[in-house]
Amino acid sequence: MSNDRRLDVLRAIVTEYVHTREPVGSKVIAQSHDLGVSSATIRNDMAVLEEAELIYQPHTSAGRVPTDKGYRVFVDQLRTLKPMSLPERKAVESFLSQSDSLDDVVTRTVRLLSQVTRQVAVVEYPALVREKLRRVEFVDLAPTNILVIVVTESGRVEQRTLVLVHPFSAEDLNWVRSRVNAVAEGRDVTEVHEAFDTLADEAPAHLRDGVMMMTEAVSDLLESTAESRIVLAGISNLARGAVDFGDIAPVLDALEEQVVLMRLFSELNQDDDVHVTIGEENPHDALTQTSVVTGTYRTTDSPFAARAHLGVVGPTRMDYAKTMSYVRAVAAYLSRFLSQ
């Protein structure tokens, strides 16, 4: 018996089961897939696949269903992913190109992935180890209330409201804004700390306490851009597919807490193009009923580059080829966005 044909039978079972959620019989494969053999021959192949624990029969007289091991063999045989069609690619690029900041592109990305895959989408903000400052703004809210806004070179925006001991005039605020941007623009958090060490000494005596508070706030906000955080969308997709889970509650709990996903991302090989973990392969109990398809996006290959992950969480009965293709394509787009 041909090993290639056996794999063709496995692919047919996975494909049919993913689209119908019904156990797949030999007659369906013979009619729907041009394998060039009879349904009797296909039944023999299925018996071998079942003995190898790649498929199983959920009940007597039923067709066959892939196991986690069967899905793994199927995914490993996807040597090349079918690229998105030109209309699909244009639609993705058009939707994401409307983003004008990192927050916007992350929000759009997670919405897009959840819509096109009909699963839960997860996007991690890049941990920009050496994120650099583009601009600082100080907005006068009240005589002693100042809004500090930090804009990084990636377009990320962080802000904080300060209550000063002494009021700052418009002229005072302009002086601080000018000096802070002059010494800090284009620098990372370590360099900003060093630049601010002497800035308070330059300030007029009546401004020094306020200047110290404002520069500390800028440093803190810039440092916070290196903290990992994730955004999710499409949890309702998972709930609608609850029939695919024995118990969906642990999965929903894990997604809500997000800690499991952060751990999963931290354990990934960051050089992987697209990585798939299936069922029991997931190291965390809450995800053993799911498959997780992840990709990595980055600015450059520099050790200090922006780097993060995105992915899709769904049942093991998943359209792997489509999901992997979208994850890879969107990760590539995010890499281009950050590099620009």
XYZ file of C-alpha atoms in Angstrom:
340
model
C 0.000 0.000 0.000
C 1.261 3.455 -0.905
C 2.255 5.722 1.979
C 1.440 8.713 -0.225
C -2.077 7.418 -0.797
C -2.494 6.785 2.913
C -1.593 10.433 3.550
C -4.068 11.435 0.841
C -6.778 9.520 2.702
C -5.814 11.239 5.950
C -5.924 14.649 4.237
C -9.354 13.830 2.846
C -10.647 12.824 6.295
C -9.293 15.999 7.903
C -10.651 18.219 5.119
C -14.121 16.674 5.182
C -14.358 16.608 8.972
C -13.240 20.241 9.329
C -15.978 21.375 6.947
C -18.837 19.080 8.007
C -18.099 18.158 11.636
C -19.375 14.694 10.698
C -17.341 11.456 10.862
C -16.034 10.645 7.398
C -16.703 7.357 5.619
C -14.855 5.698 2.753
C -17.720 6.288 0.319
C -17.578 10.058 0.868
C -13.839 10.069 0.219
C -14.218 7.975 -2.946
C -16.928 10.293 -4.287
C -15.417 13.647 -3.294
C -11.675 13.065 -3.695
C -10.060 11.734 -6.835
C -7.747 9.147 -5.296
C -8.109 6.660 -8.151
C -9.040 3.719 -5.908
C -12.260 2.071 -4.744
C -13.998 2.714 -1.431
C -12.964 -0.811 -0.359
C -9.300 0.105 -0.821
C -9.885 3.344 1.063
C -11.423 1.349 3.945
C -8.251 -0.738 4.128
C -6.157 2.430 4.229
C -8.384 3.805 6.975
C -7.851 0.658 9.020
C -4.079 1.201 8.860
C -4.480 4.886 9.788
C -6.648 3.885 12.731
C -4.078 1.346 13.883
C -1.485 4.137 13.749
C -3.810 6.233 15.979
C -4.169 8.947 13.357
C -7.950 8.548 13.143
C -10.597 6.895 15.295
C -14.199 5.717 15.078
C -16.390 7.632 17.556
C -19.029 4.898 17.546
C -19.921 1.695 15.728
C -20.876 2.060 12.065
C -19.679 5.687 12.017
C -17.021 7.114 9.773
C -13.646 8.236 11.082
C -12.483 11.378 12.863
C -8.897 12.693 13.060
C -6.997 12.420 16.338
C -4.593 15.079 17.610
C -1.812 12.915 16.210
C -3.599 12.789 12.861
C -3.949 16.565 12.766
C -0.221 16.841 13.514
C 0.704 14.614 10.566
C -1.674 16.614 8.374
C -0.161 19.962 9.447
C 3.377 18.678 8.999
C 2.486 17.720 5.408
C 1.525 21.329 4.641
C 5.003 22.006 3.319
C 3.869 25.058 1.406
C 0.940 27.229 2.384
C -1.379 28.374 -0.330
C -0.992 32.162 -0.506
C -4.017 34.371 -0.134
C -5.714 35.357 -3.349
C -5.042 38.819 -4.751
C -8.473 40.152 -3.624
C -7.903 38.729 -0.130
C -4.442 40.272 0.082
C -5.681 43.640 -1.129
C -8.549 43.567 1.360
C -6.164 42.850 4.248
C -3.689 45.535 3.220
C -6.442 48.095 2.625
C -7.975 47.454 6.045
C -4.693 47.578 7.964
C -3.163 50.432 5.957
C -5.734 52.797 7.435
C -3.951 52.516 10.799
C -2.139 55.609 12.022
C -0.616 54.254 15.247
C 0.527 51.044 16.881
C -2.636 50.874 19.008
C -4.791 51.252 15.914
C -2.983 48.627 13.862
C -3.074 46.114 16.767
C -6.809 46.678 17.231
C -7.472 46.324 13.518
C -5.280 43.226 13.272
C -7.003 41.325 16.042
C -10.441 42.170 14.608
C -9.371 41.111 11.127
C -7.891 37.783 12.228
C -10.974 36.860 14.254
C -13.264 37.696 11.323
C -11.383 35.825 8.590
C -10.610 32.707 10.671
C -13.835 32.721 12.735
C -11.776 31.860 15.786
C -10.308 33.739 18.733
C -7.530 36.065 17.608
C -4.699 37.170 19.889
C -2.175 39.912 19.196
C 0.695 40.713 21.534
C 2.026 44.254 21.671
C 5.701 44.306 20.728
C 8.077 44.378 23.687
C 10.227 47.161 22.342
C 13.313 46.578 24.411
C 14.910 49.765 23.158
C 11.875 51.737 22.031
C 12.846 55.301 21.189
C 11.076 58.532 21.931
C 9.562 60.519 19.087
C 7.883 63.373 20.947
C 6.735 64.537 24.372
C 3.774 66.838 24.905
C 2.712 68.605 28.088
C -0.905 69.796 28.099
C -2.113 72.375 30.596
C -5.351 71.016 32.109
C -5.486 73.359 35.103
C -2.998 75.630 36.927
C -1.344 72.636 38.644
C -2.632 69.747 36.489
C -0.472 68.655 33.557
C -1.185 65.868 31.059
C 2.064 64.170 29.998
C 1.907 62.457 26.572
C 4.729 60.257 25.267
C 4.787 59.231 21.592
C 7.312 56.574 20.576
C 8.888 56.046 17.176
C 6.609 53.050 16.567
C 3.553 55.268 17.061
C 2.699 53.996 20.525
C 1.099 56.602 22.797
C 1.193 56.612 26.604
C -0.111 59.335 28.898
C -0.400 60.298 32.546
C -1.898 63.216 34.494
C 0.319 64.939 37.063
C -0.706 67.203 39.926
C 2.112 69.686 40.537
C 2.812 71.468 43.801
C 3.245 74.839 42.092
C 1.436 76.088 38.979
C 3.263 76.413 35.656
C 2.618 79.323 33.329
C 2.292 78.784 29.574
C 5.808 80.170 29.209
C 7.143 77.760 31.837
C 5.456 74.813 30.126
C 6.878 75.811 26.755
C 10.381 75.939 28.251
C 10.047 72.426 29.718
C 8.532 71.036 26.514
C 11.324 72.493 24.416
C 14.144 71.287 26.687
C 12.711 67.781 27.217
C 12.284 67.177 23.494
C 15.694 68.637 22.733
C 17.528 66.226 25.041
C 15.270 63.141 24.746
C 14.015 62.932 21.167
C 15.238 59.810 19.369
C 16.630 58.227 22.552
C 15.690 55.006 24.349
C 14.729 54.769 28.014
C 18.293 54.319 29.278
C 19.544 57.308 27.330
C 16.544 59.365 28.436
C 17.351 58.675 32.101
C 20.877 59.953 31.557
C 19.702 63.029 29.655
C 17.239 63.964 32.381
C 19.810 63.719 35.184
C 21.039 67.259 34.532
C 17.866 68.790 33.123
C 16.386 69.713 36.503
C 19.616 71.538 37.399
C 19.179 73.721 34.308
C 15.654 74.731 35.283
C 14.871 77.948 37.157
C 14.628 77.299 40.885
C 10.835 77.690 41.026
C 10.364 75.015 38.320
C 12.757 72.324 39.519
C 10.321 70.221 41.531
C 7.816 70.237 38.673
C 10.460 69.482 36.069
C 11.642 66.486 38.100
C 8.062 65.162 38.321
C 7.504 65.611 34.589
C 10.779 63.994 33.510
C 10.190 61.056 35.850
C 6.746 60.609 34.298
C 8.235 60.651 30.793
C 10.818 58.017 31.791
C 8.162 55.815 33.401
C 5.859 56.049 30.389
C 8.666 55.233 27.982
C 9.745 52.294 30.117
C 6.179 50.961 30.191
C 6.284 50.488 26.397
C 8.563 47.483 26.965
C 5.879 45.661 28.965
C 4.090 42.861 27.133
C 0.330 42.959 26.815
C -2.155 41.273 24.545
C -5.453 42.067 22.877
C -8.134 39.477 22.080
C -11.124 39.405 19.756
C -13.642 36.786 18.681
C -14.311 34.947 21.927
C -17.922 34.676 20.763
C -16.621 32.589 17.832
C -15.301 30.048 20.304
C -18.567 30.010 22.231
C -20.538 29.367 19.045
C -18.343 26.341 18.407
C -18.771 24.964 21.925
C -19.939 21.629 20.475
C -16.287 20.991 19.526
C -15.261 20.992 23.201
C -15.965 18.547 25.965
C -15.900 21.442 28.413
C -15.354 24.938 27.067
C -15.227 26.635 30.508
C -11.448 26.119 31.136
C -10.647 27.530 27.691
C -12.766 30.634 28.279
C -11.228 31.099 31.730
C -7.707 30.908 30.292
C -8.515 33.466 27.611
C -10.068 35.813 30.133
C -7.059 35.657 32.468
C -4.610 35.933 29.530
C -1.728 34.618 31.668
C -1.755 31.272 29.872
C -1.462 32.983 26.488
C 1.409 35.173 27.674
C 3.235 32.058 28.881
C 2.552 30.299 25.602
C 3.988 33.207 23.618
C 7.046 33.372 25.875
C 7.807 29.698 25.205
C 7.693 29.985 21.412
C 10.705 29.674 19.171
C 10.890 33.244 17.911
C 12.433 32.145 14.620
C 9.377 30.129 13.587
C 7.447 31.424 10.593
C 4.194 29.805 11.693
C 3.957 27.506 14.698
C 1.074 25.138 15.454
C 0.388 23.332 18.722
C -2.429 20.794 18.690
C -4.467 19.473 21.610
C -2.281 17.652 24.107
C 0.834 19.276 22.618
C -0.165 22.479 24.389
C 1.797 22.579 27.649
C -1.064 24.205 29.553
C -4.023 22.111 30.695
C -6.552 24.800 29.795
C -5.604 24.576 26.117
C -5.458 20.793 25.635
C -8.787 20.888 23.788
C -7.580 23.555 21.391
C -5.162 24.201 18.587
C -3.089 27.379 18.620
C -1.603 28.822 15.432
C 0.982 31.534 16.072
C 3.326 33.759 14.115
C 6.049 36.263 14.988
C 6.376 39.818 13.760
C 9.379 42.085 14.164
C 11.034 45.192 12.789
C 14.485 43.814 11.974
C 16.745 40.932 12.962
C 18.585 43.180 15.403
C 18.772 41.884 18.993
C 16.990 45.061 20.061
C 14.217 44.873 17.463
C 10.547 45.105 18.223
C 9.297 41.532 18.400
C 5.981 40.015 19.371
C 3.506 37.311 18.471
C 0.030 36.973 17.140
C -2.136 33.936 16.798
C -5.446 32.155 16.581
C -6.990 29.863 19.193
C -9.711 27.436 18.201
C -10.829 23.822 18.388
C -8.616 21.104 16.936
C -11.223 20.838 14.167
C -9.745 23.851 12.424
C -9.038 24.879 8.842
C -5.282 24.761 9.392
C -4.155 25.716 5.891
C -6.310 28.855 5.791
C -5.532 29.861 9.368
C -1.772 29.369 8.961
C -1.828 31.347 5.715
C -3.606 34.312 7.307
C -1.398 34.297 10.405
C 1.757 34.312 8.277
C 0.484 37.045 5.945
C -0.717 39.346 8.740
C 2.517 38.860 10.699
C 4.460 39.903 7.596
C 2.284 43.005 7.232
C 2.812 43.972 10.884
C 6.559 43.568 10.426
C 6.446 46.003 7.508
C 4.280 48.436 9.493
C 6.717 48.499 12.424
C 9.720 48.833 10.157
C 8.175 51.898 8.561
